[in-house]
mmCIF file of C-alpha atoms in Angstrom:
data_model
loop_
_atom_site.group_PDB
_atom_site.id
_atom_site.type_symbol
_atom_site.label_atom_id
_atom_site.label_comp_id
_atom_site.label_asym_id
_atom_site.label_seq_id
_atom_site.Cartn_x
_atom_site.Cartn_y
_atom_site.Cartn_z
ATOM 1 C CA MET A 13 14.179 5.595 9.299
ATOM 2 C CA PRO A 14 11.767 8.295 10.642
ATOM 3 C CA GLU A 15 8.383 7.018 11.770
ATOM 4 C CA ASN A 16 6.655 10.323 12.601
ATOM 5 C CA GLU A 17 3.289 11.428 11.306
ATOM 6 C CA TRP A 18 3.212 11.463 7.510
ATOM 7 C CA LYS A 19 2.901 14.879 5.865
ATOM 8 C CA PRO A 20 2.143 15.099 2.137
ATOM 9 C CA ARG A 21 4.697 16.686 -0.143
ATOM 10 C CA SER A 22 3.345 19.391 -2.447
ATOM 11 C CA SER A 23 2.397 18.306 -5.932
ATOM 12 C CA HIS A 24 0.672 19.757 -8.961
ATOM 13 C CA HIS A 25 -0.854 16.451 -10.038
ATOM 14 C CA PRO A 26 -4.341 15.752 -8.595
ATOM 15 C CA HIS A 27 -3.875 11.971 -8.842
ATOM 16 C CA ASP A 28 -0.637 12.286 -6.876
ATOM 17 C CA LYS A 29 -2.498 13.826 -3.945
ATOM 18 C CA GLY A 30 -5.448 11.482 -4.387
ATOM 19 C CA TYR A 31 -3.530 8.207 -4.369
ATOM 20 C CA ARG A 32 -1.085 9.312 -1.688
ATOM 21 C CA GLN A 33 -3.858 10.341 0.670
ATOM 22 C CA LEU A 34 -5.701 7.131 -0.070
ATOM 23 C CA LEU A 35 -2.693 4.880 0.535
ATOM 24 C CA THR A 36 -1.671 6.574 3.769
ATOM 25 C CA ASP A 37 -4.570 4.603 5.217
ATOM 26 C CA LYS A 38 -2.649 1.406 5.948
ATOM 27 C CA ARG A 39 -5.794 -0.709 5.660
ATOM 28 C CA VAL A 40 -6.267 0.533 2.089
ATOM 29 C CA PHE A 41 -2.575 -0.098 1.408
ATOM 30 C CA LEU A 42 -2.992 -3.639 2.676
ATOM 31 C CA GLU A 43 -6.042 -4.021 0.391
ATOM 32 C CA LEU A 44 -3.787 -3.024 -2.515
ATOM 33 C CA LEU A 45 -1.375 -5.833 -1.697
ATOM 34 C CA LYS A 46 -3.947 -8.497 -0.867
ATOM 35 C CA THR A 47 -6.148 -7.738 -3.885
ATOM 36 C CA PHE A 48 -3.511 -7.494 -6.613
ATOM 37 C CA VAL A 49 -0.357 -9.308 -5.455
ATOM 38 C CA ARG A 50 -0.379 -13.081 -5.907
ATOM 39 C CA GLU A 51 2.329 -14.077 -3.441
ATOM 40 C CA ASP A 52 2.100 -16.361 -0.398
ATOM 41 C CA TRP A 53 3.757 -13.828 1.919
ATOM 42 C CA VAL A 54 0.921 -11.320 1.403
ATOM 43 C CA ALA A 55 -1.587 -13.424 3.380
ATOM 44 C CA ALA A 56 0.521 -13.163 6.541
ATOM 45 C CA ILE A 57 0.631 -9.343 6.624
ATOM 46 C CA ASP A 58 -1.408 -7.650 9.339
ATOM 47 C CA ALA A 59 -2.312 -3.940 9.126
ATOM 48 C CA ASP A 60 -1.154 -3.428 12.715
ATOM 49 C CA ASP A 61 2.382 -4.415 11.679
ATOM 50 C CA LEU A 62 2.563 -1.765 8.923
ATOM 51 C CA ILE A 63 4.238 1.558 9.698
ATOM 52 C CA LEU A 64 3.915 4.505 7.290
ATOM 53 C CA VAL A 65 7.313 6.129 6.664
ATOM 54 C CA ASN A 66 7.340 9.921 6.888
ATOM 55 C CA LYS A 67 9.557 10.563 3.887
ATOM 56 C CA SER A 68 9.614 10.703 0.084
ATOM 57 C CA TYR A 69 12.603 9.375 -1.845
ATOM 58 C CA VAL A 70 11.625 10.791 -5.247
ATOM 59 C CA LEU A 71 14.508 12.696 -6.801
ATOM 60 C CA GLN A 72 14.091 16.462 -7.138
ATOM 61 C CA ASP A 73 14.184 16.166 -10.937
ATOM 62 C CA PHE A 74 11.008 14.062 -10.858
ATOM 63 C CA SER A 75 9.150 15.675 -7.941
ATOM 64 C CA GLU A 76 6.636 17.392 -10.236
ATOM 65 C CA LYS A 77 5.687 14.246 -12.159
ATOM 66 C CA GLU A 78 5.549 11.452 -9.615
ATOM 67 C CA ALA A 79 5.234 10.597 -5.941
ATOM 68 C CA ASP A 80 5.907 7.631 -3.699
ATOM 69 C CA ILE A 81 4.568 5.878 -0.629
ATOM 70 C CA VAL A 82 6.743 3.890 1.777
ATOM 71 C CA TYR A 83 5.765 1.409 4.475
ATOM 72 C CA LYS A 84 7.763 -0.705 6.904
ATOM 73 C CA LEU A 85 6.469 -4.129 7.820
ATOM 74 C CA LYS A 86 7.833 -4.810 11.264
ATOM 75 C CA THR A 87 7.121 -8.014 13.161
ATOM 76 C CA ARG A 88 9.072 -9.972 15.760
ATOM 77 C CA ASP A 89 10.988 -11.877 13.074
ATOM 78 C CA LYS A 90 10.565 -9.758 9.968
ATOM 79 C CA ASN A 91 11.575 -6.303 8.748
ATOM 80 C CA VAL A 92 10.516 -5.458 5.182
ATOM 81 C CA ILE A 93 10.204 -2.187 3.250
ATOM 82 C CA PHE A 94 7.418 -1.633 0.713
ATOM 83 C CA TYR A 95 8.233 1.120 -1.775
ATOM 84 C CA ILE A 96 5.486 2.117 -4.246
ATOM 85 C CA LEU A 97 6.188 4.683 -6.946
ATOM 86 C CA LEU A 98 3.084 6.524 -8.175
ATOM 87 C CA GLU A 99 3.722 6.926 -11.892
ATOM 88 C CA LEU A 100 0.586 8.851 -12.807
ATOM 89 C CA GLN A 101 1.468 10.187 -16.240
ATOM 90 C CA SER A 102 0.002 9.514 -19.674
ATOM 91 C CA THR A 103 3.269 8.147 -21.072
ATOM 92 C CA VAL A 104 5.504 5.295 -19.953
ATOM 93 C CA ASP A 105 8.922 6.175 -18.508
ATOM 94 C CA TYR A 106 11.375 3.495 -19.635
ATOM 95 C CA LEU A 107 13.895 4.458 -16.923
ATOM 96 C CA ILE A 108 11.603 3.190 -14.148
ATOM 97 C CA PRO A 109 13.787 0.164 -13.162
ATOM 98 C CA PHE A 110 16.848 2.408 -12.881
ATOM 99 C CA ARG A 111 14.999 5.062 -10.876
ATOM 100 C CA LEU A 112 13.587 2.415 -8.544
ATOM 101 C CA LEU A 113 17.143 1.234 -7.924
ATOM 102 C CA LEU A 114 18.224 4.775 -7.012
ATOM 103 C CA TYR A 115 15.376 5.094 -4.519
ATOM 104 C CA MET A 116 16.005 1.651 -3.045
ATOM 105 C CA VAL A 117 19.716 2.385 -2.577
ATOM 106 C CA GLU A 118 18.829 5.673 -0.876
ATOM 107 C CA ILE A 119 16.575 3.793 1.586
ATOM 108 C CA TRP A 120 19.318 1.243 2.325
ATOM 109 C CA ARG A 121 21.911 4.004 2.685
ATOM 110 C CA GLU A 122 19.707 5.770 5.226
ATOM 111 C CA ILE A 123 19.147 2.548 7.174
ATOM 112 C CA TYR A 124 22.898 1.903 7.179
ATOM 113 C CA ASN A 125 23.673 5.432 8.417
ATOM 114 C CA ASN A 126 21.028 5.200 11.149
ATOM 115 C CA THR A 127 22.328 1.857 12.428
ATOM 116 C CA PRO A 128 24.930 2.039 15.233
ATOM 117 C CA GLN A 129 28.416 1.352 13.926
ATOM 118 C CA ASN A 130 28.996 -1.739 16.056
ATOM 119 C CA GLU A 131 25.762 -3.296 14.704
ATOM 120 C CA ARG A 132 26.334 -2.527 11.025
ATOM 121 C CA GLU A 133 29.898 -3.820 11.148
ATOM 122 C CA SER A 134 28.901 -7.098 12.763
ATOM 123 C CA LYS A 135 28.815 -10.367 10.869
ATOM 124 C CA ASN A 136 25.034 -10.659 11.319
ATOM 125 C CA PHE A 137 24.083 -7.226 9.955
ATOM 126 C CA ARG A 138 21.527 -7.515 7.137
ATOM 127 C CA LEU A 139 19.687 -4.915 5.111
ATOM 128 C CA PRO A 140 15.912 -5.364 4.914
ATOM 129 C CA PRO A 141 14.373 -6.527 1.636
ATOM 130 C CA ILE A 142 12.663 -3.769 -0.327
ATOM 131 C CA ILE A 143 9.577 -4.825 -2.266
ATOM 132 C CA SER A 144 9.113 -2.188 -4.948
ATOM 133 C CA GLY A 145 6.063 -1.475 -7.026
ATOM 134 C CA VAL A 146 4.721 0.995 -9.566
ATOM 135 C CA LEU A 147 1.147 2.267 -9.616
ATOM 136 C CA TYR A 148 0.330 3.414 -13.156
ATOM 137 C CA ASN A 149 -2.969 4.808 -14.475
ATOM 138 C CA GLY A 150 -2.007 5.836 -18.014
ATOM 139 C CA ALA A 151 -4.105 4.818 -21.015
ATOM 140 C CA ASN A 152 -1.106 3.400 -22.923
ATOM 141 C CA ASN A 153 0.113 -0.143 -22.291
ATOM 142 C CA TRP A 154 2.987 -0.411 -19.810
ATOM 143 C CA THR A 155 6.015 -1.304 -21.932
ATOM 144 C CA ALA A 156 8.922 -0.478 -19.607
ATOM 145 C CA ALA A 157 11.278 -3.308 -18.608
ATOM 146 C CA SER A 158 9.867 -5.384 -15.756
ATOM 147 C CA THR A 159 13.296 -6.322 -14.344
ATOM 148 C CA PHE A 160 16.405 -4.260 -13.705
ATOM 149 C CA LYS A 161 18.736 -6.559 -15.645
ATOM 150 C CA GLU A 162 16.957 -5.644 -18.887
ATOM 151 C CA MET A 163 18.498 -2.173 -18.581
ATOM 152 C CA ILE A 164 21.999 -3.655 -18.629
ATOM 153 C CA SER A 165 23.606 -4.302 -22.011
ATOM 154 C CA SER A 166 24.714 -7.905 -22.586
ATOM 155 C CA TYR A 167 23.054 -8.962 -19.335
ATOM 156 C CA GLN A 168 22.561 -12.519 -20.640
ATOM 157 C CA GLU A 169 26.311 -12.984 -20.929
ATOM 158 C CA PHE A 170 26.989 -11.877 -17.340
ATOM 159 C CA ALA A 171 23.739 -13.091 -15.744
ATOM 160 C CA GLY A 172 25.377 -14.493 -12.605
ATOM 161 C CA TYR A 173 27.304 -11.301 -11.802
ATOM 162 C CA ILE A 174 24.893 -8.418 -12.207
ATOM 163 C CA LEU A 175 22.294 -6.921 -9.922
ATOM 164 C CA ASP A 176 18.667 -7.727 -10.679
ATOM 165 C CA PHE A 177 15.198 -7.269 -9.193
ATOM 166 C CA SER A 178 11.582 -7.223 -10.326
ATOM 167 C CA TYR A 179 8.875 -4.799 -9.288
ATOM 168 C CA ILE A 180 5.121 -5.192 -8.870
ATOM 169 C CA LEU A 181 3.044 -3.324 -11.452
ATOM 170 C CA PHE A 182 -0.366 -2.005 -10.433
ATOM 171 C CA ASP A 183 -1.766 -1.071 -13.851
ATOM 172 C CA VAL A 184 -5.105 0.606 -13.114
ATOM 173 C CA ASN A 185 -6.537 0.476 -16.637
ATOM 174 C CA ARG A 186 -5.664 -3.190 -17.251
ATOM 175 C CA TYR A 187 -7.790 -4.731 -14.484
ATOM 176 C CA SER A 188 -11.143 -6.030 -15.689
ATOM 177 C CA GLU A 189 -14.356 -4.402 -14.505
ATOM 178 C CA GLU A 190 -15.603 -7.819 -13.381
ATOM 179 C CA ASP A 191 -12.589 -8.440 -11.139
ATOM 180 C CA LEU A 192 -12.693 -4.953 -9.622
ATOM 181 C CA VAL A 193 -16.409 -5.185 -8.804
ATOM 182 C CA LYS A 194 -15.886 -8.688 -7.380
ATOM 183 C CA ALA A 195 -13.095 -7.472 -5.063
ATOM 184 C CA ALA A 196 -15.695 -5.212 -3.351
ATOM 185 C CA ASN A 197 -13.199 -3.037 -1.448
ATOM 186 C CA VAL A 198 -12.035 0.580 -1.448
ATOM 187 C CA ILE A 199 -8.925 0.292 -3.630
ATOM 188 C CA ALA A 200 -10.630 -1.850 -6.301
ATOM 189 C CA SER A 201 -13.566 0.589 -6.383
ATOM 190 C CA ILE A 202 -11.185 3.526 -6.801
ATOM 191 C CA PHE A 203 -9.353 1.739 -9.631
ATOM 192 C CA LEU A 204 -12.645 1.130 -11.438
ATOM 193 C CA LEU A 205 -13.724 4.757 -11.023
ATOM 194 C CA ASP A 206 -10.277 5.917 -12.192
ATOM 195 C CA GLN A 207 -10.307 3.924 -15.419
ATOM 196 C CA LYS A 208 -10.704 6.118 -18.494
ATOM 197 C CA ALA A 209 -14.381 6.672 -19.285
ATOM 198 C CA ARG A 210 -17.071 9.241 -20.071
ATOM 199 C CA PRO A 211 -19.075 10.723 -17.146
ATOM 200 C CA GLU A 212 -22.083 8.568 -18.118
ATOM 201 C CA THR A 213 -19.957 5.434 -17.762
ATOM 202 C CA LEU A 214 -18.864 6.615 -14.320
ATOM 203 C CA VAL A 215 -22.496 6.533 -13.135
ATOM 204 C CA MET A 216 -22.919 3.001 -14.523
ATOM 205 C CA ARG A 217 -19.800 1.875 -12.662
ATOM 206 C CA LEU A 218 -21.051 3.415 -9.433
ATOM 207 C CA GLN A 219 -24.275 1.464 -9.871
ATOM 208 C CA LYS A 220 -22.272 -1.770 -10.151
ATOM 209 C CA LEU A 221 -20.298 -0.855 -7.021
ATOM 210 C CA ALA A 222 -23.372 0.179 -5.014
ATOM 211 C CA GLU A 223 -23.815 -3.114 -3.135
ATOM 212 C CA ALA A 224 -20.152 -3.199 -2.133
ATOM 213 C CA ILE A 225 -20.180 0.458 -1.078
ATOM 214 C CA LYS A 226 -23.213 -0.131 1.167
ATOM 215 C CA THR A 227 -21.158 -2.541 3.280
ATOM 216 C CA MET A 228 -18.275 -0.087 3.761
ATOM 217 C CA THR A 229 -17.597 1.757 6.997
ATOM 218 C CA PRO A 230 -18.173 5.544 7.016
ATOM 219 C CA ASP A 231 -14.392 6.072 6.756
ATOM 220 C CA GLU A 232 -14.144 3.775 3.737
ATOM 221 C CA PHE A 233 -17.147 5.499 2.139
ATOM 222 C CA ARG A 234 -15.447 8.879 2.630
ATOM 223 C CA HIS A 235 -12.475 7.599 0.634
ATOM 224 C CA ILE A 236 -14.872 6.997 -2.278
ATOM 225 C CA THR A 237 -16.648 10.371 -2.053
ATOM 226 C CA THR A 238 -13.369 12.250 -1.571
ATOM 227 C CA TRP A 239 -11.966 10.565 -4.672
ATOM 228 C CA LEU A 240 -15.068 11.471 -6.684
ATOM 229 C CA LYS A 241 -14.934 15.058 -5.488
ATOM 230 C CA HIS A 242 -11.252 15.798 -6.029
ATOM 231 C CA ILE A 243 -10.290 13.483 -8.889
ATOM 232 C CA ILE A 244 -13.414 12.596 -10.870
ATOM 233 C CA LYS A 245 -15.402 15.845 -10.553
ATOM 234 C CA PRO A 246 -12.872 17.937 -12.562
ATOM 235 C CA LYS A 247 -13.292 15.514 -15.489
ATOM 236 C CA MET A 248 -17.026 16.247 -15.637
ATOM 237 C CA PRO A 249 -18.651 19.110 -17.621
ATOM 238 C CA SER A 250 -18.144 22.445 -15.835
ATOM 239 C CA GLY A 251 -21.881 23.075 -15.635
ATOM 240 C CA VAL A 252 -22.474 20.014 -13.471
ATOM 241 C CA GLN A 253 -19.486 20.354 -11.095
ATOM 242 C CA ALA A 254 -21.244 22.597 -8.550
ATOM 243 C CA LYS A 255 -24.119 20.114 -8.279
ATOM 244 C CA VAL A 256 -21.667 17.244 -7.885
ATOM 245 C CA ASP A 257 -20.146 18.935 -4.823
ATOM 246 C CA SER A 258 -23.483 19.074 -3.018
ATOM 247 C CA ILE A 259 -24.424 15.546 -4.095
ATOM 248 C CA LEU A 260 -21.195 14.130 -2.669
ATOM 249 C CA GLU A 261 -21.801 15.578 0.776
ATOM 250 C CA ALA A 262 -23.442 12.273 1.721
ATOM 251 C CA ASN A 263 -21.430 10.540 4.446
ATOM 252 C CA ASN A 264 -23.450 7.374 4.961
ATOM 253 C CA PRO A 265 -22.798 4.307 2.787
ATOM 254 C CA MET A 266 -26.542 3.542 2.824
ATOM 255 C CA GLU A 267 -27.103 6.785 0.894
ATOM 256 C CA VAL A 268 -25.071 5.583 -2.069
ATOM 257 C CA GLU A 269 -28.059 4.731 -4.276
ATOM 258 C CA GLN A 270 -29.560 8.191 -3.754
ATOM 259 C CA MET A 271 -26.140 9.715 -4.475
ATOM 260 C CA ILE A 272 -25.875 7.767 -7.750
ATOM 261 C CA SER A 273 -29.425 8.735 -8.732
ATOM 262 C CA ASN A 274 -28.692 12.419 -8.074
ATOM 263 C CA LEU A 275 -25.485 12.237 -10.117
ATOM 264 C CA GLU A 276 -27.409 10.669 -12.988
ATOM 265 C CA ILE A 277 -30.067 13.403 -12.846
ATOM 266 C CA ALA A 278 -27.402 16.133 -12.790
ATOM 267 C CA LEU A 279 -25.680 14.647 -15.834
ATOM 268 C CA ASP A 280 -28.991 14.319 -17.716
ATOM 269 C CA GLU A 281 -29.764 17.962 -16.995
ATOM 270 C CA MET A 282 -26.323 18.950 -18.237
ATOM 271 C CA LYS A 283 -26.818 16.949 -21.443
ATOM 272 C CA GLN A 284 -30.162 18.698 -22.053
ATOM 273 C CA GLU A 285 -28.598 22.108 -21.484
ATOM 274 C CA THR A 286 -25.761 21.253 -23.869
ATOM 275 C CA LEU A 287 -28.266 20.084 -26.489
ATOM 276 C CA LEU A 288 -30.333 23.259 -26.194
ATOM 277 C CA GLN A 289 -27.183 25.379 -26.348
ATOM 278 C CA GLY A 290 -26.136 23.565 -29.514
ATOM 279 C CA LYS A 291 -29.522 24.200 -31.133
ATOM 280 C CA LEU A 292 -29.378 27.896 -30.218
ATOM 281 C CA GLU A 293 -25.882 28.245 -31.647
ATOM 282 C CA GLY A 294 -27.103 26.601 -34.865
ATOM 283 C CA LYS A 295 -30.023 29.050 -35.152
ATOM 284 C CA LEU A 296 -27.731 32.016 -34.530
ATOM 285 C CA GLU A 297 -25.362 30.826 -37.248
ATOM 286 C CA VAL A 298 -28.255 30.544 -39.754
ATOM 287 C CA ALA A 299 -29.541 34.005 -38.763
ATOM 288 C CA LYS A 300 -26.056 35.500 -39.164
ATOM 289 C CA ASN A 301 -25.741 34.098 -42.686
ATOM 290 C CA LEU A 302 -29.195 35.401 -43.630
ATOM 291 C CA LEU A 303 -28.377 38.880 -42.306
ATOM 292 C CA LEU A 304 -25.191 38.907 -44.379
ATOM 293 C CA LEU A 305 -27.389 38.130 -47.395
ATOM 294 C CA ASN A 306 -29.612 41.129 -46.487
ATOM 295 C CA VAL A 307 -32.683 38.947 -45.906
ATOM 296 C CA ASP A 308 -35.391 40.929 -44.096
ATOM 297 C CA VAL A 309 -35.760 40.478 -40.345
ATOM 298 C CA ASN A 310 -39.309 39.042 -40.379
ATOM 299 C CA THR A 311 -38.238 36.275 -42.773
ATOM 300 C CA ILE A 312 -35.257 35.441 -40.493
ATOM 301 C CA ILE A 313 -37.571 35.261 -37.458
ATOM 302 C CA ARG A 314 -39.873 32.827 -39.275
ATOM 303 C CA ALA A 315 -36.936 30.744 -40.565
ATOM 304 C CA THR A 316 -35.054 30.410 -37.245
ATOM 305 C CA GLY A 317 -37.622 30.866 -34.497
ATOM 306 C CA LEU A 318 -35.423 33.554 -32.887
ATOM 307 C CA ASN A 319 -37.130 36.648 -31.498
ATOM 308 C CA LEU A 320 -36.633 40.240 -32.657
ATOM 309 C CA GLU A 321 -34.351 41.140 -29.761
ATOM 310 C CA GLU A 322 -32.020 38.211 -30.529
ATOM 311 C CA ILE A 323 -31.901 39.171 -34.232
ATOM 312 C CA ASN A 324 -31.159 42.834 -33.416
ATOM 313 C CA THR A 325 -28.389 41.825 -30.986
ATOM 314 C CA LEU A 326 -26.804 39.671 -33.681
ATOM 315 C CA LYS A 327 -27.196 42.509 -36.189
ATOM 316 C CA ARG A 328 -25.323 44.942 -33.903
ATOM 317 C CA GLN A 329 -22.538 42.382 -33.421
ATOM 318 C CA LEU A 330 -22.099 42.082 -37.179
ATOM 319 C CA GLU A 331 -22.007 45.853 -37.593
ATOM 320 C CA HIS A 332 -19.080 46.042 -35.168
#
């Protein structure tokens, strides 16, 4: 299996790019496993033994809606593949177990083809285990089958003779805020910031993460600011996005409190502007109705607080 430098595949989904870039940092990938997978074998994994695989196995039919990340765990006595499918859509795809099987078989097929014939035909040849997972950030509950056998009709009757496997589900919106704050690492912080919420709630979450962020290295902190800039910023009101860019230029974890304060101020300013805009639109609507009723201009000025120029502009618009 190729082990060259990883190059991202093009995608139209911002979360695709965001999570893939994030998880190509093998220390963040290891955080994902150690924070959310409750298995004994996780504790023994060392980041230095993880190798990012320079290939995507997503089928062409699904390349616009999902992405994947693949790692090899290679030690003196162990060879394991981790395959994580990034299912970053609003709806649940019930074919996930079947599609995971297709991708897993493709990985095994490639390993088989890249193994010298005398080795793969020997009695001791073994394929590596593939630990598959799905990272999902949709708002709806994950209701797809959790095992492959559930996709096979009458599987109970033939239980001992059919293929089966389970996958690990990383369900971003189902982790509690308390647990994510307590984890105090990059991936848990990103999950909390990615959970569905209004911009105001985002600032509150950043405040809760502030102490953890202060202890991060500059590289870890950049993961947070990059995520905010490319994934969270587009969700914010358009009027505040330019300010958010400049606010997120901070590259020192110790600046996080100032960054949060500046974000809060920018959002407050945007709320005030929106409120004033709403009031103005209301006054213009009243003035328009009064003009249609042929009420004199001076009365409209007194009733709405608009000036003569604003009334005349509205009058010309109505005439056209």
